[in-house]
Coordinates of C-alpha atoms in Angstrom, one line a residue:
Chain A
X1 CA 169.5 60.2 198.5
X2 CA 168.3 63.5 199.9
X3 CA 170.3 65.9 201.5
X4 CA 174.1 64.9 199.6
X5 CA 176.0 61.9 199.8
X6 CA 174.7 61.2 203.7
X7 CA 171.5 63.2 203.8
X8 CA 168.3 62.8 205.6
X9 CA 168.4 59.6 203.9
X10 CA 170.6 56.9 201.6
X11 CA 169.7 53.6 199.9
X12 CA 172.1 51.5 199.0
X13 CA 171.2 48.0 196.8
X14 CA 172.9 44.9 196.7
X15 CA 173.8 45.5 192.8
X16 CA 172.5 48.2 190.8
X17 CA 172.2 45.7 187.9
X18 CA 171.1 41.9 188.2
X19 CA 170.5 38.8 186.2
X20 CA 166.8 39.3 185.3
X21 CA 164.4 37.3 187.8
X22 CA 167.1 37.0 190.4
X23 CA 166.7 38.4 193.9
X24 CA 167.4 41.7 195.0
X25 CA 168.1 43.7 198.4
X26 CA 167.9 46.9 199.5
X27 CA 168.1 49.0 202.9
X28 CA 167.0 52.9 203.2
X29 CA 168.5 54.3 206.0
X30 CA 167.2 57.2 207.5
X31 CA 169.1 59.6 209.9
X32 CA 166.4 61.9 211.2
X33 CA 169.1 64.5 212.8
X34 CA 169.0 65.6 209.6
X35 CA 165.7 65.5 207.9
X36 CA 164.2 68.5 209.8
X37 CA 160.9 67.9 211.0
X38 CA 161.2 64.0 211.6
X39 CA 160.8 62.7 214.6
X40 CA 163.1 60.1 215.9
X41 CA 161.2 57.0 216.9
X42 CA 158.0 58.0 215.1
X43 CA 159.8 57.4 211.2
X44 CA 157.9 54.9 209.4
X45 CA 159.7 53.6 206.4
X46 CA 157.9 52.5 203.1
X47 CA 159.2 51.5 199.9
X48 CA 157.7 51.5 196.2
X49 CA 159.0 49.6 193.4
X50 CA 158.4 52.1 190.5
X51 CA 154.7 52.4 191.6
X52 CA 154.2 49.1 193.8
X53 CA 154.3 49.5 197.7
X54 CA 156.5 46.8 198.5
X55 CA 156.6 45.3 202.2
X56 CA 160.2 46.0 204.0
X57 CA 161.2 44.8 207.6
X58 CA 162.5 48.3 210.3
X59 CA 164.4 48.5 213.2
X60 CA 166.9 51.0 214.9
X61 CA 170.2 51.5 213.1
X62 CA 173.7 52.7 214.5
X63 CA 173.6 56.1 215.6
X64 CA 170.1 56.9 216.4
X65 CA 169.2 55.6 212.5
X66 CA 166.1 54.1 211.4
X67 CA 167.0 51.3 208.8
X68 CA 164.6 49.5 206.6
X69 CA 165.3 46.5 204.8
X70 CA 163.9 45.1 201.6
X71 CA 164.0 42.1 199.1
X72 CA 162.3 41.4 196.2
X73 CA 162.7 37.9 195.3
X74 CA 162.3 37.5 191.8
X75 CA 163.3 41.2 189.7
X76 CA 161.4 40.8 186.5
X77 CA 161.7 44.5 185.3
X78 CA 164.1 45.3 182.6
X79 CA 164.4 48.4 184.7
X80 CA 162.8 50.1 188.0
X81 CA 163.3 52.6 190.4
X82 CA 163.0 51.6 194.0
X83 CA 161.9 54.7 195.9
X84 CA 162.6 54.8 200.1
X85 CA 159.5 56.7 202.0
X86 CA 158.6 57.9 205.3
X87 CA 155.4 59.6 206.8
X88 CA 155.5 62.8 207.5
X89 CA 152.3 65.2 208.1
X90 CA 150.0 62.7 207.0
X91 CA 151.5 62.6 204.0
X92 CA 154.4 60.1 202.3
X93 CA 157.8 61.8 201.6
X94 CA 160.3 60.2 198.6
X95 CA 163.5 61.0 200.6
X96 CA 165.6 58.4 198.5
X97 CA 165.9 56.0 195.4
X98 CA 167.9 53.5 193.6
X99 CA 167.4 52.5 189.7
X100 CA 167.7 49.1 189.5
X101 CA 168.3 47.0 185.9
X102 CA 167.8 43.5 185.0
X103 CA 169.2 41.3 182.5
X104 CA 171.0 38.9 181.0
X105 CA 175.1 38.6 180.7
X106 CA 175.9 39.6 177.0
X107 CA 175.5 37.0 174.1
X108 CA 178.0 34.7 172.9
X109 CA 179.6 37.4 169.3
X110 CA 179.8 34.9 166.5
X111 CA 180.2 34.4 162.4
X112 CA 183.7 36.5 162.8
X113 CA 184.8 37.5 159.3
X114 CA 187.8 39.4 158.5
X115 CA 188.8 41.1 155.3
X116 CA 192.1 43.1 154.2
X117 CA 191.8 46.1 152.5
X118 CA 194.6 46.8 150.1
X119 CA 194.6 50.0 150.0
X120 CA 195.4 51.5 153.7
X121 CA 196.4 47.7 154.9
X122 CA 193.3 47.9 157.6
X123 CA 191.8 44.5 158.4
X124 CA 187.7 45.2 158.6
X125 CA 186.0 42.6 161.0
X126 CA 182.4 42.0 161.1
X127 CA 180.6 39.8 163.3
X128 CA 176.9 38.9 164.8
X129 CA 175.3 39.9 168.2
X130 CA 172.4 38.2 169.7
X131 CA 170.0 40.9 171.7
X132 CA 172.0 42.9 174.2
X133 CA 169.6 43.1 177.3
X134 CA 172.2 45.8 179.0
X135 CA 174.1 48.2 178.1
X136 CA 177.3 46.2 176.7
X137 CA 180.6 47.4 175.7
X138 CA 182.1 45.5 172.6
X139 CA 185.5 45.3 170.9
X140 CA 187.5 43.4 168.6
X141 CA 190.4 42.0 169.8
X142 CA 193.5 41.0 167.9
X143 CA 197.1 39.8 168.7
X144 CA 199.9 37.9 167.9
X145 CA 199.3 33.7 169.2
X146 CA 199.0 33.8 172.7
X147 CA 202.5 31.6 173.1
X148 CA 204.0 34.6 171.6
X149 CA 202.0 37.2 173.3
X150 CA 203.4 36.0 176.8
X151 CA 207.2 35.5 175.3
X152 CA 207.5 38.9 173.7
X153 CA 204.8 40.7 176.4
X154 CA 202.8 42.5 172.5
X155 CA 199.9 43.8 174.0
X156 CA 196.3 43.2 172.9
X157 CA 195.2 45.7 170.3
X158 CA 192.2 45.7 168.0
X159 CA 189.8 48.2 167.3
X160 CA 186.3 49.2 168.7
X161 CA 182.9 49.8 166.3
X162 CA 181.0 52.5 166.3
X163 CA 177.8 53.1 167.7
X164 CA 178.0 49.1 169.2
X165 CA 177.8 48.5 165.9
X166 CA 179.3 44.8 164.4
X167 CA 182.3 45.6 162.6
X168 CA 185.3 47.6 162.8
X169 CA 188.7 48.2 161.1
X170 CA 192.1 47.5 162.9
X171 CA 194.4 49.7 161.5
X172 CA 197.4 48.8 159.7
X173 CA 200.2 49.7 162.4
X174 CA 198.1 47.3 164.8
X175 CA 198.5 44.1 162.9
X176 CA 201.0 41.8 162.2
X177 CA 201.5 41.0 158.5
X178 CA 202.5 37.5 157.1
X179 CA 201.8 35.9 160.7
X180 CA 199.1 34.1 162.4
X181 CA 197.3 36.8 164.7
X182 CA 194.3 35.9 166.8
X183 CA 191.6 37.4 166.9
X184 CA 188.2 37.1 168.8
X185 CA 185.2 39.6 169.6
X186 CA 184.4 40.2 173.5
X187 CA 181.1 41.8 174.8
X188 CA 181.5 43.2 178.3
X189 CA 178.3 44.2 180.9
X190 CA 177.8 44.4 184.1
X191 CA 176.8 40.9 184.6
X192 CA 179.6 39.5 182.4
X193 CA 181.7 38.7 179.3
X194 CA 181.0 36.7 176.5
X195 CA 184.1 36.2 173.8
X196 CA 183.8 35.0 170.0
X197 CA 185.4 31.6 168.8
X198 CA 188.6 32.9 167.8
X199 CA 190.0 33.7 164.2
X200 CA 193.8 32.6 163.9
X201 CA 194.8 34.0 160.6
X202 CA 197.4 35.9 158.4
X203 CA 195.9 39.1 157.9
X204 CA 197.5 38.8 154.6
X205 CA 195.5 35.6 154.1
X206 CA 192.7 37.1 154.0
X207 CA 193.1 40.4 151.9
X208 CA 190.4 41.4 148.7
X209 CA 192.4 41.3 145.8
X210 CA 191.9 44.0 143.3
X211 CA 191.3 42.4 139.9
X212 CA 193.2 41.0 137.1
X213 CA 193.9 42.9 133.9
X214 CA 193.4 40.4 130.6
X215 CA 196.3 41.9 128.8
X216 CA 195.6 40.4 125.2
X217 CA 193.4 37.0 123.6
X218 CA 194.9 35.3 120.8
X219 CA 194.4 32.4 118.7
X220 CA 197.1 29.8 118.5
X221 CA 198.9 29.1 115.3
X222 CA 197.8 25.4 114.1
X223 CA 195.6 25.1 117.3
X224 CA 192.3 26.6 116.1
X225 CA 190.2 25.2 118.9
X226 CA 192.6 26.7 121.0
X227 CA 193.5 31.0 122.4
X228 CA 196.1 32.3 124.3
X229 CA 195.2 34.8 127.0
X230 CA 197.8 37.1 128.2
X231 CA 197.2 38.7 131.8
X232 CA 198.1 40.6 134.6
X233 CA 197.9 40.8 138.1
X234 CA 196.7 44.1 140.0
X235 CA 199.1 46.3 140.8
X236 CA 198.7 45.9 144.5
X237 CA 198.9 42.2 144.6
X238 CA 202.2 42.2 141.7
X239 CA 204.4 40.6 144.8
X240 CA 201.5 38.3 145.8
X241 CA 201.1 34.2 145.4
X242 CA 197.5 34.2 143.5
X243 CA 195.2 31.6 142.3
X244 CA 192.9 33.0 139.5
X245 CA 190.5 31.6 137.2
X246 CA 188.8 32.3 133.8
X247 CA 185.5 32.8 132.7
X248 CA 184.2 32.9 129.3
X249 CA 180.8 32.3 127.0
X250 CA 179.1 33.0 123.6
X251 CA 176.3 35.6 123.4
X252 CA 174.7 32.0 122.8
X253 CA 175.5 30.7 126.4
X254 CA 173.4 31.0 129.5
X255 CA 176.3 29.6 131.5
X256 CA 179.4 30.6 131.3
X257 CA 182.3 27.8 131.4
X258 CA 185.5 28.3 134.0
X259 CA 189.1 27.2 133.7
X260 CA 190.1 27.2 137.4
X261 CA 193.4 26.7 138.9
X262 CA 195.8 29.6 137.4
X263 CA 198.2 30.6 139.0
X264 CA 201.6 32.5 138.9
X265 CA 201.5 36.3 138.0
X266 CA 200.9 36.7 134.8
X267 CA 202.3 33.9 132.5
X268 CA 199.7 33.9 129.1
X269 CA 197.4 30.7 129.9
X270 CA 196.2 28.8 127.0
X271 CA 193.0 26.9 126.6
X272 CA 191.0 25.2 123.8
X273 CA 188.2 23.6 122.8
X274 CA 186.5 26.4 121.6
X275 CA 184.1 27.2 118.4
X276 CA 185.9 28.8 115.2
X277 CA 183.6 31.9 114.2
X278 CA 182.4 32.5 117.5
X279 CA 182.6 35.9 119.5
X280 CA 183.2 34.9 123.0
X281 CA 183.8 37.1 126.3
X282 CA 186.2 36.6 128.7
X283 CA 187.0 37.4 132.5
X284 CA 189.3 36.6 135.1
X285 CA 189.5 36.9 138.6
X286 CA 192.2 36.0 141.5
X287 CA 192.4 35.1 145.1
X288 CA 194.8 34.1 147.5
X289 CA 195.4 30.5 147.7
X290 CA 195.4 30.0 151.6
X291 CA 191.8 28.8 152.8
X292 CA 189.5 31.9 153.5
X293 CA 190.7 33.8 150.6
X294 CA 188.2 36.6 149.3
X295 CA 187.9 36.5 145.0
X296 CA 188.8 39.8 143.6
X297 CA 185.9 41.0 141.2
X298 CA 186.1 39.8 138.1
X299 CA 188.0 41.5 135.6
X300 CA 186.9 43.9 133.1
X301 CA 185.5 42.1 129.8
X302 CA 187.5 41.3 126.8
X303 CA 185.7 40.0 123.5
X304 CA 187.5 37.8 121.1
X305 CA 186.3 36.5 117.8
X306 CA 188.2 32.6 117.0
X307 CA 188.6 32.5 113.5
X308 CA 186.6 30.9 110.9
Chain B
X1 CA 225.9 26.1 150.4
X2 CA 225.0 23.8 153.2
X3 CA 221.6 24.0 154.0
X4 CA 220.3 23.7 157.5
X5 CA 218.8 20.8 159.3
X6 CA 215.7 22.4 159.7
X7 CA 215.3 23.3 155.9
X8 CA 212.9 20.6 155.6
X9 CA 210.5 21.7 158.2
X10 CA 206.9 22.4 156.5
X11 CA 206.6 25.3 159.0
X12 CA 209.7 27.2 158.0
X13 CA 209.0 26.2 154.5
X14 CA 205.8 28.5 154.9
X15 CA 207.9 30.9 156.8
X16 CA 209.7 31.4 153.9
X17 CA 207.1 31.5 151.3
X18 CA 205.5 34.1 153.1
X19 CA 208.6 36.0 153.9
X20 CA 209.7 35.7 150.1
X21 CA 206.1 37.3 149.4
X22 CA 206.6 39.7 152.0
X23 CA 210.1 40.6 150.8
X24 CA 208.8 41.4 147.2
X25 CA 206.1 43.3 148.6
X26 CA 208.7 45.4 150.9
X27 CA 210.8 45.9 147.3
X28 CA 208.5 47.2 145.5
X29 CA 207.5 49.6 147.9
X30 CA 211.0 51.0 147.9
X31 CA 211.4 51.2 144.3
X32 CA 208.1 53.1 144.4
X33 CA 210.2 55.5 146.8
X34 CA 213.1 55.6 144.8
X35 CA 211.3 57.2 141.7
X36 CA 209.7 59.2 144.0
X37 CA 213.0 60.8 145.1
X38 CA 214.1 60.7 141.5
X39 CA 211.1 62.2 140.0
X40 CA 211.6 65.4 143.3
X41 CA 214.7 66.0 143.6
X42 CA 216.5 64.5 139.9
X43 CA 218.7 62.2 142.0
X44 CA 218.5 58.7 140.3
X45 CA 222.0 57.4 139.7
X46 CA 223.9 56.1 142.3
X47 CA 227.0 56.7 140.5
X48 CA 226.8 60.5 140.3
X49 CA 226.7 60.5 144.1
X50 CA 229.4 58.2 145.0
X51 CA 231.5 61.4 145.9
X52 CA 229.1 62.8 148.6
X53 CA 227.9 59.4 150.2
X54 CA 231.6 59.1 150.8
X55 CA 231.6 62.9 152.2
X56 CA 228.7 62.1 154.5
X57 CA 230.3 58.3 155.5
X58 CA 226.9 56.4 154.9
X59 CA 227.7 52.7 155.9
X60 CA 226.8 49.8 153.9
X61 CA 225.5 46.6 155.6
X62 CA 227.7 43.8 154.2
X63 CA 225.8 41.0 155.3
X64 CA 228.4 38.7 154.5
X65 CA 226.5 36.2 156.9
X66 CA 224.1 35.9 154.3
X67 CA 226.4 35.1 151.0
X68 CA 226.5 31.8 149.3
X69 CA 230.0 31.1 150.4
X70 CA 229.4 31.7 154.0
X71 CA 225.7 31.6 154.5
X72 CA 225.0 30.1 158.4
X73 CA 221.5 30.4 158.9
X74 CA 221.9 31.9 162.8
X75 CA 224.6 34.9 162.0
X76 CA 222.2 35.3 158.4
X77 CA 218.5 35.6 160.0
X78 CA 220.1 38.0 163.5
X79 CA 221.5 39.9 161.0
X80 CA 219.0 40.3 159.0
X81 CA 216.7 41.0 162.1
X82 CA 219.1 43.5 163.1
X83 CA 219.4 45.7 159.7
X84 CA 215.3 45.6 159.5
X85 CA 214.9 47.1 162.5
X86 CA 218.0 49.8 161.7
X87 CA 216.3 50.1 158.6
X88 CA 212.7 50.8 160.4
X89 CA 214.5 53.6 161.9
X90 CA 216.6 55.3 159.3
X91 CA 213.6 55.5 157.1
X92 CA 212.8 58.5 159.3
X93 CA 214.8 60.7 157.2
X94 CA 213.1 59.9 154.3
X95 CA 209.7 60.7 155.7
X96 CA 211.1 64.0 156.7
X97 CA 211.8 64.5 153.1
X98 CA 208.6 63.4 151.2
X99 CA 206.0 64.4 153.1
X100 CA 203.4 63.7 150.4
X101 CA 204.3 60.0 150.8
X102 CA 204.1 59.5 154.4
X103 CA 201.4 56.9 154.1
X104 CA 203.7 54.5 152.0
X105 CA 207.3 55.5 154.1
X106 CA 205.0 54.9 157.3
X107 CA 203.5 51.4 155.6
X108 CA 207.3 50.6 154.5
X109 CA 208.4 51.2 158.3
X110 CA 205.7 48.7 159.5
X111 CA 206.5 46.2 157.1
X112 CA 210.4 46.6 158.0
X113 CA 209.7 46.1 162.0
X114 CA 206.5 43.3 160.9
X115 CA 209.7 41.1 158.7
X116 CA 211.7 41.2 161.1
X117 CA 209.9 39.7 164.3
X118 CA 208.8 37.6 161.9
X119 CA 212.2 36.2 161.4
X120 CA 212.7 36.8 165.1
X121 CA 210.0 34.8 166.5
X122 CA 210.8 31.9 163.7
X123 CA 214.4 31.9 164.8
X124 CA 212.8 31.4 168.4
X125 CA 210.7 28.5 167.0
X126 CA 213.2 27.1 165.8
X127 CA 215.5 27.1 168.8
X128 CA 218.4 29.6 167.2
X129 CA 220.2 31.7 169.6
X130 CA 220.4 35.4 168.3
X131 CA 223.7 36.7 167.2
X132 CA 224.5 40.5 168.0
X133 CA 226.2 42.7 165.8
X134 CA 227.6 46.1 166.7
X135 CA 225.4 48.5 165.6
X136 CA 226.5 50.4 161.8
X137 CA 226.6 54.0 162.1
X138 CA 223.3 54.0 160.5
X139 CA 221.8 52.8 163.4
X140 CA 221.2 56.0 165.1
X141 CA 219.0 59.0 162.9
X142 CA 221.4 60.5 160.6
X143 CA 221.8 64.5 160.8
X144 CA 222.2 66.2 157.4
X145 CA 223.5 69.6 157.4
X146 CA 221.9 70.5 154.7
X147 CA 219.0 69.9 152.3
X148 CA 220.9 67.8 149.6
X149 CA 222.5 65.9 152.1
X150 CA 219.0 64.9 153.4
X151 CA 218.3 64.5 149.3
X152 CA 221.1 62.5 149.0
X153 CA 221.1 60.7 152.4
X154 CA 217.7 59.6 151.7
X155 CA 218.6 58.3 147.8
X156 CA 221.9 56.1 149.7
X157 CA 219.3 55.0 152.3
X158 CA 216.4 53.6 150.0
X159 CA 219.0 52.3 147.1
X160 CA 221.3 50.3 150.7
X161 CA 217.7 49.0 151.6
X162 CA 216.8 47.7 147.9
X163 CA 220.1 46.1 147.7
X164 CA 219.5 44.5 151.2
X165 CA 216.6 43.5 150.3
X166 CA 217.7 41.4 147.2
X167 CA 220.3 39.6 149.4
X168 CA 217.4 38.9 151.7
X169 CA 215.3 37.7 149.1
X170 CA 218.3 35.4 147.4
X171 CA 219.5 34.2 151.1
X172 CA 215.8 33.5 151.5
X173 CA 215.0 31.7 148.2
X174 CA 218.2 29.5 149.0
X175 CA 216.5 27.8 151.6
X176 CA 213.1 27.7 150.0
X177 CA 212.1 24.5 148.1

């Protein structure tokens, strides 16, 4: 408006944001005590909507104000500005304006993934955004079940990305480890909120193992089909329940052949059925057995030659 | 040992496999501390120290409540709620002292408050009522008056907590199938 907060004149909108194609209102009120050189009962109020002269209704306000009202019935601008003008020498003065935005509420956040980074303990969350058609606020939220939230009053913690981006990092002293936590994603503008489905997981569940070591291959006395592989767990996951498996094949293969289902920490596993002669290469990767688990890399290579 | 009624419960059997896990996670940590005192400051047997943990009157938690021979699953688990969270504290001093491992002492004292509402909220879960103990002189941030009391303060603290721990983890393992 001109002239400071209650100038010569002020136009005040219904909402300075609306659902695209919706209705919206507007009055310019226009005190001519204090636009010098008006008139009073000679102001003729106009409006333009950007660049459109728009039609608005005027009569006599409180005070010895002019007021002007206006609706535009269906807003199908992403943005406008809605400019308030009266006559004055022959000519039309802008002596207030409104920007106006149109949208949609955000869109629904969805494919939440969570990962646990051994290494610093923080649980990275990535998700997917439809088209934001205003300018949303977005944030991951994460917290114990909500039975426990209200018994033990934990607040609501989680972590917010960068840039709007779609993924962020809670940090460790923010989770709960070796308990379900939930977490969801909510996008926030003016004309709403929209939350994710929510994620109720163990952070722990869902951690990225660092990989295996394969210790040692041997053959097995009287078993020559059959090796011994002796491995370790990573160093980070040495406490952990694990489900590995095993991967080997001769230069010869296209495919290589898995032993699934080993588990434990690092009792030698023995397996058979293999050629005598034959180099093969091994590797061997883990997970954690709970559904969602992430497998580690796989292991570094070992060769081993089965004897003749 | 009598085992509890609720023993059986595939809930708290998953309770405990993940506070077993949890646990040996929270052990090794500490024994990673431990040489880390050893390695700084050449304190690594507890027996040449006996002398000056008596002079500085360092309590040890008996946790009798969680012994074979008395083991009662209420006074075991509010115990061992109460010495995490005493323990979350106390570790305090031993961040003070190896500064270059404040990442892990920091990890070590969210993993300490993390175990223990974890047996808190399971203990509400399962309808216990919380027993409370008088709090060990521990429970308050020791003050060293010197350096090698804070040295040795901080050895008695991480080698109380490792031994905890493995009475945790046996008390724990009892009532795991």
């Amino acid at each position: 408006s001109l002239g400071g907060t209650h100038g010569c004149a002020s136009v005040a909108v219904g909402s300075p944001v609306v659902p695209l194609g919706s209705a919206v209102t507007a009055s310019c009120t226009v005190r001519s005590e204090l636009c010098r050189g008006l008139e009073r009962g000679k102001i003729r109020i106009a409006w333009m909507l950007d660049s459109e002269p728009m039609a608005g209704s005027q009569q006599q306000g409180p005070g010895g104000t002019e007021v002007s009202n206006l609706t535009v019935p269906h807003f199908n601008r992403s943005q406008a500005r809605l400019w308030c003008l009266v006559e004055w020498n022959g000519t039309r003065q802008r002596v207030g304006m409104a920007e106006i935005q149109a949208g949609y509420p955000p869109a629904k956040p969805s494919n939440l993934t969570c990962m646990l980074n051994l290494s610093d303990y923080g649980l990275t969350c990535q998700w997917e955004r439809g088209a934001d058609s205003l300018p949303t606020a977005v944030a991951l939220k994460c917290a114990t079940s909500r039975a426990q939230r209200e018994a033990t009053g934990e607040a609501v913690t989680g972590c917010t990305p960068r840039g709007g981006g779609r993924r962020c990092t809670v940090p460790r002293r923010l989770l709960q480890l070796y308990r379900k936590m939930e977490i969801w994603v909510s996008a926030r503008n003016a004309l709403g909120t929209a939350e994710s489905e929510r994620l109720c997981i163990d952070p722990m569940d869902v951690a990225k193992l660092d990989p295996p070591t394969l210790q040692s291959i041997r053959s097995v006395p009287y078993q020559t089909d059959c090796i011994s592989v002796a491995w370790e767990a990573a160093r980070t996951s040495a406490h952990m329940e694990l489900q590995c498996e095993l991967r080997y094949r001769s230069p010869e293969d296209l495919a290589w052949a898995l032993v699934p289902g080993i588990s434990g920490q690092a009792r030698p596993t023995q397996h058979c059925g293999f050629l005598f002669g034959t180099q093969y290469h091994f590797q061997m990767r883990c997970r954690r057995p709970s559904p969602g688990g992430y497998w580690s890399e796989w292991s570094p290579g070992r060769n081993f030659t089965t004897h003749e | 040992m009598p085992l509890p009624e609720f023993s059986g419960d595939q809930d708290f059997q998953l309770f405990l496999r993940k506070s077993l896990e949890f646990t040996r996670k929270i052990k090794g940590d500490v024994a990673a501390l431990q040489r880390a005192v050893c390695d700084t400051f050449q304190l690594c047997k507890e027996e040449e120290l006996l002398l000056v943990r008596q002079h500085l009157g360092i309590a040890q938690s008996p946790l009798e409540q969680c012994h074979s021979r008395s083991f009662q699953a209420e006074a075991c688990f509010s115990r061992l709620c109460q010495e995490l969270q005493s323990y979350h504290s106390s570790l305090a001093s031993v961040r003070e002292l190896l500064p270059a491992h404040a990442d892990l002492v920091e990890q070590l004292q969210l993993d300490a408050a993390n175990l223990s509402s974890n047996i808190q909220q399971q203990m509400e879960d399962l309808g216990l009522t919380t027993v409370t103990y008088p709090a060990e002189s521990r429970g308050a941030l020791p003050v060293f008056s010197s350096l090698f009391h804070h040295q040795v303060g901080s050895f008695f603290i991480l080698a109380d907590f490792q031994r905890f721990l493995e009475t945790a983890y046996r008390a724990l393992r009892h009532l795991a199938r």
